mmCIF file of C-alpha atoms in Angstrom:
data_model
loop_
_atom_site.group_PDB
_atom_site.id
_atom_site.type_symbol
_atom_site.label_atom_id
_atom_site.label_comp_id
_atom_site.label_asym_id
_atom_site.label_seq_id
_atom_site.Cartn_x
_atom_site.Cartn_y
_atom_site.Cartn_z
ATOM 1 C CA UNK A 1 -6.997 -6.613 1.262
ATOM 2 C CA UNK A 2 -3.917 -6.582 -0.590
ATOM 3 C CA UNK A 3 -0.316 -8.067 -0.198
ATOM 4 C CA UNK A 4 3.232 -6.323 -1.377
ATOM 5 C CA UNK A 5 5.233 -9.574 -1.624
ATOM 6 C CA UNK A 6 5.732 -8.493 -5.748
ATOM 7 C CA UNK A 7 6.798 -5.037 -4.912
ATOM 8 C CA UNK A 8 10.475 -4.330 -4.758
ATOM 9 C CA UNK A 9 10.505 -0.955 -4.951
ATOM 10 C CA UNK A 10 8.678 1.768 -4.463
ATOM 11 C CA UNK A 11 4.708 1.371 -6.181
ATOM 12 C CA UNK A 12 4.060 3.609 -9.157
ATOM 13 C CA UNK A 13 2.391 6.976 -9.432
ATOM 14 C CA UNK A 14 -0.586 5.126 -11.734
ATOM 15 C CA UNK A 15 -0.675 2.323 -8.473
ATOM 16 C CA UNK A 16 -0.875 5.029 -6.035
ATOM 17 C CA UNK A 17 -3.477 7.328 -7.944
ATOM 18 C CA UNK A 18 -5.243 4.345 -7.961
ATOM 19 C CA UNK A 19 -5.248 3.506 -4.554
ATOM 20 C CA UNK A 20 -6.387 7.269 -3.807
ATOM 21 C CA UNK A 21 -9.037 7.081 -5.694
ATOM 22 C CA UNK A 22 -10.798 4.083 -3.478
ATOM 23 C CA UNK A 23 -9.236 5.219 0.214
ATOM 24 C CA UNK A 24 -11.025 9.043 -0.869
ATOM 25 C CA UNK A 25 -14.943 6.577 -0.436
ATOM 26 C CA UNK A 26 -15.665 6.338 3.121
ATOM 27 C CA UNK A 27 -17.959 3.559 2.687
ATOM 28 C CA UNK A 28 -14.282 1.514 1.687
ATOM 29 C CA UNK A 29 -11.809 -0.154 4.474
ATOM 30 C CA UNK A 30 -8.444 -0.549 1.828
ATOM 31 C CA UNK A 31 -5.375 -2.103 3.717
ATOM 32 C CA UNK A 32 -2.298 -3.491 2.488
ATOM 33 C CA UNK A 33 -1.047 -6.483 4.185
ATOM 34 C CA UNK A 34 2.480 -7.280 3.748
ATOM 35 C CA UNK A 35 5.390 -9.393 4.788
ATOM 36 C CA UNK A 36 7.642 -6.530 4.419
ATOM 37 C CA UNK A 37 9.073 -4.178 7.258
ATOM 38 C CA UNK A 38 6.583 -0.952 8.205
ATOM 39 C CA UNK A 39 9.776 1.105 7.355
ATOM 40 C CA UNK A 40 9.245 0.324 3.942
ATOM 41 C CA UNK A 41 5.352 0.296 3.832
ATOM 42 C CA UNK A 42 5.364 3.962 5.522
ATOM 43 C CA UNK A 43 7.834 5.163 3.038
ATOM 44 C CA UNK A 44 5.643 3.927 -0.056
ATOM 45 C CA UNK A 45 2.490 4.338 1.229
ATOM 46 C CA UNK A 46 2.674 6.547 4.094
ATOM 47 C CA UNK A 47 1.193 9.588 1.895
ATOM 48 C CA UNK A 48 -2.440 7.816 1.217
ATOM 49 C CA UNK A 49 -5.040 9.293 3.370
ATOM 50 C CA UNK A 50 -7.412 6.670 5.102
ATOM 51 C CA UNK A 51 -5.209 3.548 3.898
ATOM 52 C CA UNK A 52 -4.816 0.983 6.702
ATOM 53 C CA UNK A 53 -0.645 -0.865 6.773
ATOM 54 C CA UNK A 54 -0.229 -3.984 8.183
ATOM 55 C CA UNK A 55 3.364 -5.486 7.827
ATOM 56 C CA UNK A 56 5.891 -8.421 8.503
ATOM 57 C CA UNK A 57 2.409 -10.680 8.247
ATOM 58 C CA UNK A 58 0.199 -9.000 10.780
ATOM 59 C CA UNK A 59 3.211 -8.321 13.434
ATOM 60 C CA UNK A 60 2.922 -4.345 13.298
ATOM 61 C CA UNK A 61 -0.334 -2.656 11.945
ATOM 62 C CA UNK A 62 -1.254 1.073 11.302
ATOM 63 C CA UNK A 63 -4.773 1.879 11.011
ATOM 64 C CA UNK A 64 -6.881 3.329 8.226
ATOM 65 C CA UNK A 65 -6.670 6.825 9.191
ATOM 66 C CA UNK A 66 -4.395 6.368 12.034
ATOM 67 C CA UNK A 67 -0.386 7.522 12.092
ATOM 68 C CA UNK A 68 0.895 5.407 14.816
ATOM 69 C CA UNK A 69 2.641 2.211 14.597
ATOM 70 C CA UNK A 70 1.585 -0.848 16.787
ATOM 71 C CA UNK A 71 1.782 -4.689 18.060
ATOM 72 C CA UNK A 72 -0.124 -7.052 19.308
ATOM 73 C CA UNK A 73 2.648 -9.669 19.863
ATOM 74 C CA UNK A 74 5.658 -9.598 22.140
ATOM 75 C CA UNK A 75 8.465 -11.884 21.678
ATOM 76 C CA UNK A 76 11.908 -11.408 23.372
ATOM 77 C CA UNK A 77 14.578 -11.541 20.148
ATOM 78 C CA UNK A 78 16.847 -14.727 22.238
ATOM 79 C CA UNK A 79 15.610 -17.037 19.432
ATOM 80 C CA UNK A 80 17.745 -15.303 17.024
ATOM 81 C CA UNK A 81 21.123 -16.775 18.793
ATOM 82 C CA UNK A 82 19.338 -20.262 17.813
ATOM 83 C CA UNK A 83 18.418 -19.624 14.280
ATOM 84 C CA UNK A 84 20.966 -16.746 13.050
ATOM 85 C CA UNK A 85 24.063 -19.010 12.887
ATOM 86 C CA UNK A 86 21.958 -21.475 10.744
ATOM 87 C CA UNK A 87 21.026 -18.947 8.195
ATOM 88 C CA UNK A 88 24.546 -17.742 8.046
ATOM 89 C CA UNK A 89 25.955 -20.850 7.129
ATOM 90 C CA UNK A 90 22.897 -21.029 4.560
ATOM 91 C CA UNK A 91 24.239 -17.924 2.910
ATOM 92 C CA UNK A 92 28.148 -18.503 3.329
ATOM 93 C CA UNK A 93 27.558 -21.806 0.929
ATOM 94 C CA UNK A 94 24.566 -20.837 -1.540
ATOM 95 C CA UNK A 95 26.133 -18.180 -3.952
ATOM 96 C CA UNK A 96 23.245 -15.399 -4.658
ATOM 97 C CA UNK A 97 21.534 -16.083 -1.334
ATOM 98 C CA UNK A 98 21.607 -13.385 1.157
ATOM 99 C CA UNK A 99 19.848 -12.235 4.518
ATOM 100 C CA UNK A 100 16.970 -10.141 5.773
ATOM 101 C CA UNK A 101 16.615 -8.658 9.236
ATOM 102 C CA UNK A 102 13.604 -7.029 10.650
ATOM 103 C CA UNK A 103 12.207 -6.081 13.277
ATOM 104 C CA UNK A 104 10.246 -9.273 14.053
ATOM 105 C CA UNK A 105 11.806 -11.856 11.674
ATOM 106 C CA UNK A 106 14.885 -13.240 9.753
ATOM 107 C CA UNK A 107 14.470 -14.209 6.455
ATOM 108 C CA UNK A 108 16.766 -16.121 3.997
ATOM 109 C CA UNK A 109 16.639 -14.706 0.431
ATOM 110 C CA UNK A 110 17.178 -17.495 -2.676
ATOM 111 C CA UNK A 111 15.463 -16.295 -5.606
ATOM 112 C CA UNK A 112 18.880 -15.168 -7.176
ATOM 113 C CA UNK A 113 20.573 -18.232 -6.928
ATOM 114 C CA UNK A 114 20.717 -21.345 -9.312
ATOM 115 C CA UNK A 115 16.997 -22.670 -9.093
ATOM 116 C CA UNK A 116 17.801 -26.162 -8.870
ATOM 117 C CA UNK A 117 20.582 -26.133 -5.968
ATOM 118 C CA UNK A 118 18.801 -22.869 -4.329
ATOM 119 C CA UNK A 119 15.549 -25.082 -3.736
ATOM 120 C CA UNK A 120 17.816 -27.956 -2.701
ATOM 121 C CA UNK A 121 19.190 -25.552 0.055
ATOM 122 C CA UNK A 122 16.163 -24.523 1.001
ATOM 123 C CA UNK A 123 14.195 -27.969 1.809
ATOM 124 C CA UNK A 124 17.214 -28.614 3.777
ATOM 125 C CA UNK A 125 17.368 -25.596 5.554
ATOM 126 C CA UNK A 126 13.345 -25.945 6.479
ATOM 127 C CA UNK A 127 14.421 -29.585 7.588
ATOM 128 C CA UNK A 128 17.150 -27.899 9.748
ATOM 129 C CA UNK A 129 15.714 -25.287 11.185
ATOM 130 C CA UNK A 130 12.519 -27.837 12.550
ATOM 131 C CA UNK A 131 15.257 -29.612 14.574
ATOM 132 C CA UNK A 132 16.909 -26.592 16.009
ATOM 133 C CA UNK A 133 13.738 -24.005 16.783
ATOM 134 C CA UNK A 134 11.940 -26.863 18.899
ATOM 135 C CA UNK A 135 10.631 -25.252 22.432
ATOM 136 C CA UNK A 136 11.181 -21.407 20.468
ATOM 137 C CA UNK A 137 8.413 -19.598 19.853
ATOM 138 C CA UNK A 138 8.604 -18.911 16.209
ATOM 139 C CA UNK A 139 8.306 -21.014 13.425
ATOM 140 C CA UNK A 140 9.377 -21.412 9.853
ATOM 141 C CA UNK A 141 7.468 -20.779 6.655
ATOM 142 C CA UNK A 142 8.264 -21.189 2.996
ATOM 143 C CA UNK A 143 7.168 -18.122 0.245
ATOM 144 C CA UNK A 144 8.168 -16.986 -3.197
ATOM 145 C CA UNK A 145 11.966 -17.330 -3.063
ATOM 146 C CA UNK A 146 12.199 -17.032 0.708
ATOM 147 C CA UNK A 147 12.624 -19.128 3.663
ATOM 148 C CA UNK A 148 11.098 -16.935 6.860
ATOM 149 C CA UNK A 149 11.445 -17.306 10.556
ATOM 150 C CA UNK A 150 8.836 -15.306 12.357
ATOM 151 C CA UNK A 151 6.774 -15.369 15.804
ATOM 152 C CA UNK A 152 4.130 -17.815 16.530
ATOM 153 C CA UNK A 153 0.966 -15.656 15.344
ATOM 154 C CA UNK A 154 2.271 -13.245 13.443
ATOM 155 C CA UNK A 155 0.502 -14.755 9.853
ATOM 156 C CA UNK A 156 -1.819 -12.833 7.144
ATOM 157 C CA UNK A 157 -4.606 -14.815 7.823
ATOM 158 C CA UNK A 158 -4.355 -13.087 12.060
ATOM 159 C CA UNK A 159 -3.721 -9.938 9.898
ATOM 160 C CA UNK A 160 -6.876 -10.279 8.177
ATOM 161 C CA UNK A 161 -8.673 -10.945 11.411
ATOM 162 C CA UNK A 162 -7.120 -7.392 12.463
ATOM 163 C CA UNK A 163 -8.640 -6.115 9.359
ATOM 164 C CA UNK A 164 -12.034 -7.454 9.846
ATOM 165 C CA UNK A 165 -11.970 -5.871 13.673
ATOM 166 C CA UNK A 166 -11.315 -2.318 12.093
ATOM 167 C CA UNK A 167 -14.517 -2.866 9.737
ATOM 168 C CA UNK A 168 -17.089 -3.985 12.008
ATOM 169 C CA UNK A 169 -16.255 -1.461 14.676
ATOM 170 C CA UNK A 170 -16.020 1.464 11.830
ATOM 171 C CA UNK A 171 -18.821 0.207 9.414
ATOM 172 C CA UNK A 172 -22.337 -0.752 10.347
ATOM 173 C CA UNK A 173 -22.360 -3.620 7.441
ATOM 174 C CA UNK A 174 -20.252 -4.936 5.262
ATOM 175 C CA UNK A 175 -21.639 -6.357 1.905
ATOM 176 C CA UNK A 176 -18.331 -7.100 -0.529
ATOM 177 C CA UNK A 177 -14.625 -8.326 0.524
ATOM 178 C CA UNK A 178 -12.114 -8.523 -2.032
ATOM 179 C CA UNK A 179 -8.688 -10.200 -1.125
ATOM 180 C CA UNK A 180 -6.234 -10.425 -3.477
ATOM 181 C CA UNK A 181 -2.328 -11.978 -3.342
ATOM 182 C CA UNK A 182 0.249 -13.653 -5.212
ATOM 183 C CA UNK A 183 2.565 -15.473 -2.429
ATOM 184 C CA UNK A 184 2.194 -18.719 -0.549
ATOM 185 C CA UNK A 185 1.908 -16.975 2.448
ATOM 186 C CA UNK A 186 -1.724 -15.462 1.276
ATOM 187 C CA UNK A 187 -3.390 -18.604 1.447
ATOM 188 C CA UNK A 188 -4.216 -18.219 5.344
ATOM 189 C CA UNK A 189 -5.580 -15.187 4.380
ATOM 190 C CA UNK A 190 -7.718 -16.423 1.378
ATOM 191 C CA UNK A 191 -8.768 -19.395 4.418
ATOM 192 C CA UNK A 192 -9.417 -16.378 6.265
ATOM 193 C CA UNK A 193 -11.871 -14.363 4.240
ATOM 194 C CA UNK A 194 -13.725 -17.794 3.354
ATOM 195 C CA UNK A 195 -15.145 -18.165 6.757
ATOM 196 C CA UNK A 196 -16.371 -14.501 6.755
ATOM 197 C CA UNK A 197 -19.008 -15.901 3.742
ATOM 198 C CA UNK A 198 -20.437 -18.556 6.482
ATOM 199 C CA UNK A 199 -20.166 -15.834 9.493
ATOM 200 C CA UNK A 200 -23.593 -14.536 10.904
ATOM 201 C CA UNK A 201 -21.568 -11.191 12.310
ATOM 202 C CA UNK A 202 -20.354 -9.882 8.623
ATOM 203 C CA UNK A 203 -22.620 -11.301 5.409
ATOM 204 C CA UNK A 204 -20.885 -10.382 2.799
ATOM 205 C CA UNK A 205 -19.812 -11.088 -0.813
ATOM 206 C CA UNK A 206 -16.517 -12.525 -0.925
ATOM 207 C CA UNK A 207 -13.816 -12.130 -3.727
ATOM 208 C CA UNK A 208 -10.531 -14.268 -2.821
ATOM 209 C CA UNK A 209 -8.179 -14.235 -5.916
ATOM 210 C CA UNK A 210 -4.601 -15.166 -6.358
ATOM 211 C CA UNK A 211 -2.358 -13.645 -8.682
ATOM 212 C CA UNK A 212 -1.364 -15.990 -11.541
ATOM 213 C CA UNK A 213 -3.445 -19.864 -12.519
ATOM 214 C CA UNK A 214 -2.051 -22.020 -9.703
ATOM 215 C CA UNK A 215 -3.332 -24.125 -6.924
ATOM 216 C CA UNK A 216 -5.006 -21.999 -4.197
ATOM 217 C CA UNK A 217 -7.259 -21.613 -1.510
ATOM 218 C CA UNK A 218 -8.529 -18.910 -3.312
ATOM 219 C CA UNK A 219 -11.473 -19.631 -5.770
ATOM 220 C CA UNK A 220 -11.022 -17.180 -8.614
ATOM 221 C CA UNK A 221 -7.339 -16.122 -10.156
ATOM 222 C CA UNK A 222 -6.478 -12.935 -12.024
ATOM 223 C CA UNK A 223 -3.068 -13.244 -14.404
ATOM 224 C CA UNK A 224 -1.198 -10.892 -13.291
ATOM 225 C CA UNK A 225 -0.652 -7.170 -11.426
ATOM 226 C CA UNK A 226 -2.069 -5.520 -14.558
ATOM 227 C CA UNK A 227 -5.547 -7.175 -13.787
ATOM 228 C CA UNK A 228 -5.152 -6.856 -10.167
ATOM 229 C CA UNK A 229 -4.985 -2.767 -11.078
ATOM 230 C CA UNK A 230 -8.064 -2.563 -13.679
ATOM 231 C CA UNK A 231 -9.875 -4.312 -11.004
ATOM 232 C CA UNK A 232 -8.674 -1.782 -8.245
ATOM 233 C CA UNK A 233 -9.411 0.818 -10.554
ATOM 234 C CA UNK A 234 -13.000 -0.595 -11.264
ATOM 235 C CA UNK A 235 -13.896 -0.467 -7.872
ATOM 236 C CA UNK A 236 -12.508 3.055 -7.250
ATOM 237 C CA UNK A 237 -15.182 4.514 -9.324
ATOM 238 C CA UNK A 238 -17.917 2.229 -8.142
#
């Protein structure tokens, strides 16, 4: 398991070679779980056989092996006449802010403004947004530089339950898990991958790691994407 949320344009040839290299083992499930649009995920990754997509945080998920886009949620888009005005005003009056649509969420963008004012503007905007989405069925969550509004169930920690549901009906056992993210929004993943070390249905080793020495769910830490590739590229010649 693997998140995008440092990506910002397209991966490299040396991250894709690598990621080749450990799809290519049939005894590996790879997926990339990400809070970014399956537009984007299908145009960087779309070309590596047998690697399973899951984007905007478990809302739309392509299979390892599979070419065909699909949901598991259904939520009718009227919440956006609540919450778009709100996040308009939010980028009208933070200079270097700007706004996100996709296909299942809005997101506010800060990580270009002043840091001091932009996470001013965003505590207030979380505050704000908790008064006006009550009885909607999204909610509001915090990550590296962003403030998202997305559906009720669409999180990376459901997206690694999606994951684990691919292995055990395509693999007879599963003996190692390694999860590995940098964003806030990866720690109800890394809570998700702990309980499969206590679950009777899939013993297994279990690697959580964050990206960079900070407080985490996770109990191990790599510092930075270089590591995170000499590991990947470790286990692709295992």
């Amino acid at each position: 398991l693997m998140t995008t949320s440092s990506f910002s344009q397209q991966p490299s040839e040396m991250v894709l070679g690598v990621l080749v290299n450990i799809c290519s083992n049939p005894a590996n499930t790879v997926v990339i779980v990400s809070g970014r649009r399956s537009q984007d995920l299908q145009e960087w990754f779309g070309q590596v056989n047998n690697l399973g997509l899951i984007a905007e945080h478990g809302y739309k998920f392509r299979p390892p092996g599979g070419d065909k886009w699909e949901t598991h949620l259904n939520v009718e888009p009227s919440w956006h006449d609540v919450v778009l005005p709100v996040l308009e005003h939010y980028v009208e009056c933070t200079d270097g802010s700007y706004l996100e649509k996709k296909e299942s969420a809005l997101v506010w963008h800060y990580q270009d403004t002043d840091p001091d004012y932009g996470s001013w503007q965003a505590k207030e905007l979380l505050d704000q947004l908790e008064s006006v989405m009550a009885n909607q069925p999204v909610e509001a969550a915090k990550g590296n530089g962003i403030i998202e509004v997305k559906p009720q169930g669409a999180s990376k920690g459901a997206a690694a339950d999606i994951v684990f549901s691919w292995t055990r009906k395509a693999k007879d056992d599963v003996d190692f898990v390694f999860c590995v993210g940098d964003d806030r929004s990866d720690e109800e993943m890394f809570a998700a991958v702990e309980h499969v070390t206590f679950s009777p249905h899939m013993p297994a080793e279990v690697f959580a790691c964050t990206v960079g020495a900070k407080p985490s769910k996770a109990p191990f830490y790599l510092d930075d994407p270089n590591e995170v590739l000499d590991v990947l590229r470790n286990l692709s010649i295992l």
